[in-house]
CSV table of C-alpha atoms in Angstrom, one decimal:
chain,number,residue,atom,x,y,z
A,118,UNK,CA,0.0,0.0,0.0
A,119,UNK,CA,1.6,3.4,-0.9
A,120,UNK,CA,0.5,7.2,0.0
A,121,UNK,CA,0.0,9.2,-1.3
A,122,UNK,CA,-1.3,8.0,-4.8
A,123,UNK,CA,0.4,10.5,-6.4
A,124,UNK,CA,3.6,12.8,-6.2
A,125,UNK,CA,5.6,15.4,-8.0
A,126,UNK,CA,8.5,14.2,-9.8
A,127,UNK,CA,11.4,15.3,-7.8
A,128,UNK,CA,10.2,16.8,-5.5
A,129,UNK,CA,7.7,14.7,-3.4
A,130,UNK,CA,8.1,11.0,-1.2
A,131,UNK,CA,5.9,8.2,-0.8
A,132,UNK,CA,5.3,5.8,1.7
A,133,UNK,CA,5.0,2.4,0.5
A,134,UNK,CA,4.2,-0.1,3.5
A,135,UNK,CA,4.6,-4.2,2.9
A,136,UNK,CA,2.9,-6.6,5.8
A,137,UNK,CA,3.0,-10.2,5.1
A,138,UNK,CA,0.8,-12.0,7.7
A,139,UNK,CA,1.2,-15.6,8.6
A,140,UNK,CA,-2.7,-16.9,8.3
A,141,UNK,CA,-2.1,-20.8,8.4
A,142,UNK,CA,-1.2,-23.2,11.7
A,143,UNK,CA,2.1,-23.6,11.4
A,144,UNK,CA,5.1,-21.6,12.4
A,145,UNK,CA,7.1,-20.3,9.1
A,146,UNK,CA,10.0,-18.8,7.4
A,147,UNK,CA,8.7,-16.0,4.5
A,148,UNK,CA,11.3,-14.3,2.7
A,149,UNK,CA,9.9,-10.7,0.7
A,150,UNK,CA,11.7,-9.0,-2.1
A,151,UNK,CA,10.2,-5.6,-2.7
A,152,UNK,CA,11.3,-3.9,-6.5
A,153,UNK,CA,10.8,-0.8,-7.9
A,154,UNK,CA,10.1,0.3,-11.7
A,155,UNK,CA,11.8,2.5,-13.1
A,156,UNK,CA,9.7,5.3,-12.5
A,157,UNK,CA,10.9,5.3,-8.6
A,158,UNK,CA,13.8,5.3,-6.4
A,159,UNK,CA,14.2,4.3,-3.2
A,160,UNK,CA,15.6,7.1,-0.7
A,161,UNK,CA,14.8,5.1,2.9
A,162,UNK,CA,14.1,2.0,4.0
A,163,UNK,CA,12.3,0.6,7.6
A,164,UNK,CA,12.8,-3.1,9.0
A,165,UNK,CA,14.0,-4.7,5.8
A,166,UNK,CA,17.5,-4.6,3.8
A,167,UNK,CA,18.4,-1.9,0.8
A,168,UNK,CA,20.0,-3.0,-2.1
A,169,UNK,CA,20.8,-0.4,-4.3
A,170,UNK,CA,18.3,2.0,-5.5
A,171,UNK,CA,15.7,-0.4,-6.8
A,172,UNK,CA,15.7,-3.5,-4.3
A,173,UNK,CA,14.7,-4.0,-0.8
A,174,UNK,CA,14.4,-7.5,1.0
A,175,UNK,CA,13.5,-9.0,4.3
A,176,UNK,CA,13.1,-12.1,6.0
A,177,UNK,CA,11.5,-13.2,9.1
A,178,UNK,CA,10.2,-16.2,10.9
A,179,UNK,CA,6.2,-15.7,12.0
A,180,UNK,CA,4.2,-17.6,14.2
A,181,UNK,CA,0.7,-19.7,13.7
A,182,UNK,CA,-2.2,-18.8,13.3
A,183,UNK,CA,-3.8,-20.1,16.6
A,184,UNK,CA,-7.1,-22.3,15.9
A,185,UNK,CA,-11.1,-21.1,16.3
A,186,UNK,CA,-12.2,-22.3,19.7
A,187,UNK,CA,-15.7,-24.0,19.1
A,188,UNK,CA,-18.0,-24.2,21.7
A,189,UNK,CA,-22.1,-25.3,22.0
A,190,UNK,CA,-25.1,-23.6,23.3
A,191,UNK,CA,-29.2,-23.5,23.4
A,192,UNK,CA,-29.6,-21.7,20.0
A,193,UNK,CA,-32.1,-22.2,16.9
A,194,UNK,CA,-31.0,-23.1,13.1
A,195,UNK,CA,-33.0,-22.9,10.3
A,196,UNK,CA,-36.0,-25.1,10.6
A,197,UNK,CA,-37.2,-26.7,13.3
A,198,UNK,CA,-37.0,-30.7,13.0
A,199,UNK,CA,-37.3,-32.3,9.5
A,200,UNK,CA,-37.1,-35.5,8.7
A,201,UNK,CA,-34.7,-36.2,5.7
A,202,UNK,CA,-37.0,-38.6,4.4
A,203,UNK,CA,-40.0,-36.5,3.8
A,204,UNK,CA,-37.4,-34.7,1.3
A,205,UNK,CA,-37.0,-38.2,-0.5
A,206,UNK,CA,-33.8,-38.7,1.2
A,207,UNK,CA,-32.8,-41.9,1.2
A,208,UNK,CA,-31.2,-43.9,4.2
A,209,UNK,CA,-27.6,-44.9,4.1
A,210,UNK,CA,-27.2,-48.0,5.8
A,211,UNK,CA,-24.3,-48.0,8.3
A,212,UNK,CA,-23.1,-50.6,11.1
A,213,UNK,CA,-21.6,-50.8,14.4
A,214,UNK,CA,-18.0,-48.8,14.9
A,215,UNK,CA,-18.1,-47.8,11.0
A,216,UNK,CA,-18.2,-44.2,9.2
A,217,UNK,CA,-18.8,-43.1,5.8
A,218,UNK,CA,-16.8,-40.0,4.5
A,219,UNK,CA,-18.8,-37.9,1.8
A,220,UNK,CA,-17.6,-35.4,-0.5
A,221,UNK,CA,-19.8,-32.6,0.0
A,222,UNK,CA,-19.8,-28.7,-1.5
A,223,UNK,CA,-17.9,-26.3,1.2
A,224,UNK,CA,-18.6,-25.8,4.2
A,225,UNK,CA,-16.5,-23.7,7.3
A,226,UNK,CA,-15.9,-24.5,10.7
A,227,UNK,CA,-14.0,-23.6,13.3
A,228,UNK,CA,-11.7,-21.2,10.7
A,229,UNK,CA,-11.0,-23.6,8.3
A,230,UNK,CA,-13.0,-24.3,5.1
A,231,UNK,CA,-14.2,-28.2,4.2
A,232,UNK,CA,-15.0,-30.2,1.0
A,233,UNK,CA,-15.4,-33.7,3.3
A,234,UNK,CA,-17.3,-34.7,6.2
A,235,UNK,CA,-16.7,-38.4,8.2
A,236,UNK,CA,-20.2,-39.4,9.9
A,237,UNK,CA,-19.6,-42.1,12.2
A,238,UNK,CA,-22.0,-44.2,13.5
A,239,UNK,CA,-21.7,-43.1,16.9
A,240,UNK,CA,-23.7,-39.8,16.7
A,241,UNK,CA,-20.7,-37.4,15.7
A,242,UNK,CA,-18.9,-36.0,12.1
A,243,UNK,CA,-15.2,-35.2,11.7
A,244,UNK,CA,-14.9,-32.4,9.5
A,245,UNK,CA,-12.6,-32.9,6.8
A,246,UNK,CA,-13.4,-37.4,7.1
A,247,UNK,CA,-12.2,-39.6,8.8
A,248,UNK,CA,-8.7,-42.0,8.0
A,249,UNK,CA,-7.8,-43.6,11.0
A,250,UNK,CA,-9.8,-46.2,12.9
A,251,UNK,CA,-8.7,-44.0,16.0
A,252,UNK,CA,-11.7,-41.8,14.2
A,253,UNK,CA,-14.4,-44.0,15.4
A,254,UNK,CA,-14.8,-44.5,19.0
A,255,UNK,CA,-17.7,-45.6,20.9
A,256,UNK,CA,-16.5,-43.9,24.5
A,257,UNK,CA,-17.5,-40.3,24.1
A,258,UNK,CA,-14.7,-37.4,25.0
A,259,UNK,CA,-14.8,-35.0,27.5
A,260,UNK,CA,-14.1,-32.4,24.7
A,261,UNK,CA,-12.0,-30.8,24.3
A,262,UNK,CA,-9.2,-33.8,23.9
A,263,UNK,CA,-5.7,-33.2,22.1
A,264,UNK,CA,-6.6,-37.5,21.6
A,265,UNK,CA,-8.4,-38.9,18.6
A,266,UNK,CA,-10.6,-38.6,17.1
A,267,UNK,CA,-10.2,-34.5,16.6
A,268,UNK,CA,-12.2,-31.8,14.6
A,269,UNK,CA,-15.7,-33.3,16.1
A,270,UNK,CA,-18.7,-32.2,15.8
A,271,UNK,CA,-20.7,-34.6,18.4
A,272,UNK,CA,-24.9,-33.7,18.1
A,273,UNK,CA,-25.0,-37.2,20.5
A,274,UNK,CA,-22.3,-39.0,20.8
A,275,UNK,CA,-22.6,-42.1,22.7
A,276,UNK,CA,-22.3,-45.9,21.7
A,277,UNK,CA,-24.5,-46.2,18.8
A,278,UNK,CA,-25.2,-49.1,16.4
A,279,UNK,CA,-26.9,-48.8,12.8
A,280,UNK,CA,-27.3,-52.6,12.7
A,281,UNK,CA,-31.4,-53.3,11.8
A,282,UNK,CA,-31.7,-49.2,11.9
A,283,UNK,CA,-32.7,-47.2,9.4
A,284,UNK,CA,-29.2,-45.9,9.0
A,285,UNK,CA,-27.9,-42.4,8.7
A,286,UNK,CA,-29.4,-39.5,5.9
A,287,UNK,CA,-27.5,-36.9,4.4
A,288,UNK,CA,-28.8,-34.4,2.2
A,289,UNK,CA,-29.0,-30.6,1.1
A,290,UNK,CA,-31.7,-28.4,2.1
A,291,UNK,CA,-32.5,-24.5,0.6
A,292,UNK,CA,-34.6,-22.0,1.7
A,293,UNK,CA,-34.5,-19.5,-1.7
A,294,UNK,CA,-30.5,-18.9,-2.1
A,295,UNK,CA,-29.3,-20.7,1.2
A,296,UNK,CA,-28.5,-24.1,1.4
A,297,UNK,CA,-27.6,-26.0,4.5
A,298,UNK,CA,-25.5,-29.9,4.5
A,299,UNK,CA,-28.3,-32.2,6.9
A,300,UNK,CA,-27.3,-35.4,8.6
A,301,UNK,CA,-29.5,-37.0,10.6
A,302,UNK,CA,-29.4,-40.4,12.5
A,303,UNK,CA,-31.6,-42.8,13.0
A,304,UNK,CA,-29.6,-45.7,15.1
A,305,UNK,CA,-29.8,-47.7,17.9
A,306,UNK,CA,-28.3,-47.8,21.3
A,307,UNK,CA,-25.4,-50.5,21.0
A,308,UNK,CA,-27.3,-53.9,22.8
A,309,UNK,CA,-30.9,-52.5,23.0
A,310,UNK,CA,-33.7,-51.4,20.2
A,311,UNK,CA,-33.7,-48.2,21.8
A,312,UNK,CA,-33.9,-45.9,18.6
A,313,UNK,CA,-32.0,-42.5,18.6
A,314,UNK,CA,-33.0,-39.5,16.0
A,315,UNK,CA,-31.1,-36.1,16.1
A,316,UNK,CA,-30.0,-34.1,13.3
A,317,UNK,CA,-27.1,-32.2,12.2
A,318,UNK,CA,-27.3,-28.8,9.7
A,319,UNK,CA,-24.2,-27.4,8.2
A,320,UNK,CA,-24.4,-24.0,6.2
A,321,UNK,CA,-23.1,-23.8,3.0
A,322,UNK,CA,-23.2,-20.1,2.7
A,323,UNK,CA,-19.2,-19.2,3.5
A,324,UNK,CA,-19.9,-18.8,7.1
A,325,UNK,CA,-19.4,-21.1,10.1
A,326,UNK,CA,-23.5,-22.2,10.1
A,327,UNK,CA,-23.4,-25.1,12.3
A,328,UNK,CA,-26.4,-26.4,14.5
A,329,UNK,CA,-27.7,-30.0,16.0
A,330,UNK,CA,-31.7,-30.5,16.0
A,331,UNK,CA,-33.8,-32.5,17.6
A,332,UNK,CA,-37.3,-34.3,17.5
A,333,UNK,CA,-39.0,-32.1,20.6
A,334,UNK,CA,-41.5,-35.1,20.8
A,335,UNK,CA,-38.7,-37.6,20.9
A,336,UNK,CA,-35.3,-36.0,22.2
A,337,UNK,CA,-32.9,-38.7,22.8
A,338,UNK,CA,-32.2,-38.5,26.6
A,339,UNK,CA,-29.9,-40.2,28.4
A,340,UNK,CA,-28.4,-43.3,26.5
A,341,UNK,CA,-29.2,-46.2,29.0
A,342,UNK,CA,-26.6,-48.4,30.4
A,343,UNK,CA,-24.1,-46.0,31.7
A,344,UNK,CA,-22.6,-45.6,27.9
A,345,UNK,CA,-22.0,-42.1,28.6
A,346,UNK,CA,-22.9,-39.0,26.6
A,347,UNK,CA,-20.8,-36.1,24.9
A,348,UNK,CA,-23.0,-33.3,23.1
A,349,UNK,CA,-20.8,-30.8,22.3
A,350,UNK,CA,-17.5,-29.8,19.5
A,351,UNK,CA,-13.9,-29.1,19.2
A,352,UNK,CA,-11.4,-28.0,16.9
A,353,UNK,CA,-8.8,-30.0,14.5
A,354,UNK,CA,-6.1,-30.5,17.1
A,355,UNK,CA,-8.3,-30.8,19.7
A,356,UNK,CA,-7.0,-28.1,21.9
A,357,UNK,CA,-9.9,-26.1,22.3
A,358,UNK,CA,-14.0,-26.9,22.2
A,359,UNK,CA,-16.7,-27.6,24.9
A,360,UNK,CA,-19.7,-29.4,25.3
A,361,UNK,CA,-23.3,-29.4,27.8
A,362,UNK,CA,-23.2,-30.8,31.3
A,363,UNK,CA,-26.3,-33.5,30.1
A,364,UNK,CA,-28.7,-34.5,27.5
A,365,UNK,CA,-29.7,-31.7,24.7
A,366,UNK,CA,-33.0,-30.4,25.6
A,367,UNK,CA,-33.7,-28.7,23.2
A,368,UNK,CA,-31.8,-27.4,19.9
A,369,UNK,CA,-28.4,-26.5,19.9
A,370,UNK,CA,-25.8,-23.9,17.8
A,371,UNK,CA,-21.9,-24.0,17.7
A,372,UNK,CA,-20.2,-21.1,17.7
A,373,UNK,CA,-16.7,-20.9,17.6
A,374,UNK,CA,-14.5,-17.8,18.8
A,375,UNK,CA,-11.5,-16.8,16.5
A,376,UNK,CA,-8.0,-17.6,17.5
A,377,UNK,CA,-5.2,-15.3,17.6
A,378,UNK,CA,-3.9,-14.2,14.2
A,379,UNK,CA,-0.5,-15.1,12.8
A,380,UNK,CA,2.7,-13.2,13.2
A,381,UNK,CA,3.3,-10.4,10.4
A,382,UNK,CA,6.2,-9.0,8.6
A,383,UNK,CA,6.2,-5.2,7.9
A,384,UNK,CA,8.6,-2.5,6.3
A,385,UNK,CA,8.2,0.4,4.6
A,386,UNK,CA,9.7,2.1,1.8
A,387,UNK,CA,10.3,5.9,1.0
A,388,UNK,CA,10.1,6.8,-2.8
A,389,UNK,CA,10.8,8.9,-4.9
A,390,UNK,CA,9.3,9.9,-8.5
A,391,UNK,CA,12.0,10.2,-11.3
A,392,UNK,CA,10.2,10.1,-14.9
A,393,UNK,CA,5.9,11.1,-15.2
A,394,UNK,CA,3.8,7.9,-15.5
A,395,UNK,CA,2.7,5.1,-13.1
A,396,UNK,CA,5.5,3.9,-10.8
A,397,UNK,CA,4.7,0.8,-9.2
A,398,UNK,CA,6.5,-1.1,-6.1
A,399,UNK,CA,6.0,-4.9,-6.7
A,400,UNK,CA,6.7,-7.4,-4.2
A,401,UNK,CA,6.8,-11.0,-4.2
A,402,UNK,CA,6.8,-13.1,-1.1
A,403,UNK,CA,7.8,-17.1,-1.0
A,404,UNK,CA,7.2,-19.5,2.0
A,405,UNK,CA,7.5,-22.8,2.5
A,406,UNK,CA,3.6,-23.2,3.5
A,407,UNK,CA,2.5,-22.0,0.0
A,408,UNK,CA,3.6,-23.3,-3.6
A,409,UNK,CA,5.4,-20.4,-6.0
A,410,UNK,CA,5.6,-17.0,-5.0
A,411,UNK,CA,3.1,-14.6,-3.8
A,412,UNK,CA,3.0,-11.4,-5.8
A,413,UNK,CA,1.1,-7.9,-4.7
A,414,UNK,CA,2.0,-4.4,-6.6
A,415,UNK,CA,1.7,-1.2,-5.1
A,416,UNK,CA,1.2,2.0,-7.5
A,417,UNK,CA,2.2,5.4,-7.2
A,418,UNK,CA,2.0,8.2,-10.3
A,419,UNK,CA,4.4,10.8,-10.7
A,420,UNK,CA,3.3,13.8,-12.1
């Protein structure tokens, strides 16, 4: 970014600031290179290296980005209670300690954007699927937990089986230009014919859109047997999430608070205009986290 826009050949500076921010989860090395046209010089430099009259380059090492921390509350989505079926949905059969990853249009939670979804037959999704039999447990967490599985998003997580039960139904729902990913469930307490239905809606709109619904004439209760019971959601590492102290009582939203931002790189440049026309500061940064370089171009005009 440079100010101002404009400036007198000769006779008038510019400002030209560079910030590289770091917005992914791991620690990294970014290396900038800032060149002018030949419209401008450079007469100053702030937090990065001059070469010559042209060149200016810095280097740094920036921190993560730190994750969203997710968290559950009484709150109302989009429609009260439908079943998937009534849409023509069709069941998906599933058994006992199994899940089925879907590829599904994008979705975002907890800050990160998703094109596949794990549900697992024990009343929960992974965002992003599920690859590791570690995935699939039967004994809920006490989320959140660094252990696996990670990423959950647990509308009734207890030890469910899908063997003789309907199975799990996932579909897309829209109400005019909003469209929401549904799951629901429609399983069976592990050893009993004790039938459990709760849904989960996903927005598709962009923005985290998350919410668990229930059947207010048939909410699932307490699983029997002492199986235990998590409702609630964490994040991809597992670092950060919550859940309710019982049973869902009624419908249910996730809500996730942003983490800290990255670290960030900045210098400025001082400028000078040496022939009329556009002068323009271009700067390309590089990074092990992304793939080629990085290129923005700042503009000033001398008159």
């Amino acid at each position: 970014d440079c100010a101002p826009a404009a400036i007198r050949r000769g006779a008038e500076e510019a400002t030209c600031t560079v910030t590289v921010r770091n917005d992914t989860f791991a620690k990294t090395e970014v290396t900038a290179v800032s060149t002018l046209n030949g419209r401008l010089r450079l007469t100053g430099v702030t937090g990065a290296t001059r070469i010559g009259s042209q060149l200016a380059t810095a280097r740094a090492v920036l921190a993560p980005r730190q994750p969203d921390r997710p968290d559950v509350a009484p709150g109302t989505g989009p429609a009260p209670y439908l079943p998937l079926d009534s849409f023509g949905v069709r069941p998906t059969p599933i058994g006992d300690e199994e899940a089925l990853n879907f590829t599904v249009p994008a979705f975002t939670y907890a800050g990160r954007t998703y094109t596949r979804i794990g549900v697992v037959s024990n009343g929960y999704t992974v965002a992003g699927g599920t690859s590791d039999p570690a995935d699939i447990s039967p004994v809920p967490q006490p989320l959140p937990d660094p252990a696996a599985p990670n990423n959950v998003i647990a509308p009734y997580w207890t030890d469910l089986d899908g063997t003789g039960a309907p199975g799990v139904y996932v579909g897309t729902l829209a109400d005019g230009p909003s469209k929401w990913l549904v799951i629901e469930w429609r399983l069976r307490v592990r050893g009993t014919s004790d039938t459990k239905v709760f849904q989960q809606w996903i927005g598709l709109n962009g923005t985290e859109d998350v919410t668990y619904t229930y059947d207010p004439k048939r909410l699932p209760g307490t699983p029997p047997g002492g199986l235990g019971l998590t409702v609630g959601a964490e994040n991809a590492d597992g670092t950060a999430g919550g859940r309710i102290p019982g049973p869902p009582t009624g419908d249910l939203r996730v809500t996730s608070v942003p983490g800290a931002p990255g670290g960030s790189l900045t210098y400025t440049l001082k400028v000078r205009g040496v022939s009329p026309g556009v002068g323009t500061v271009t700067t390309g940064t590089s990074t092990p986290q992304v793939k080629g370089l990085t290129v923005e171009t700042g503009k000033v005009t001398v008159r």
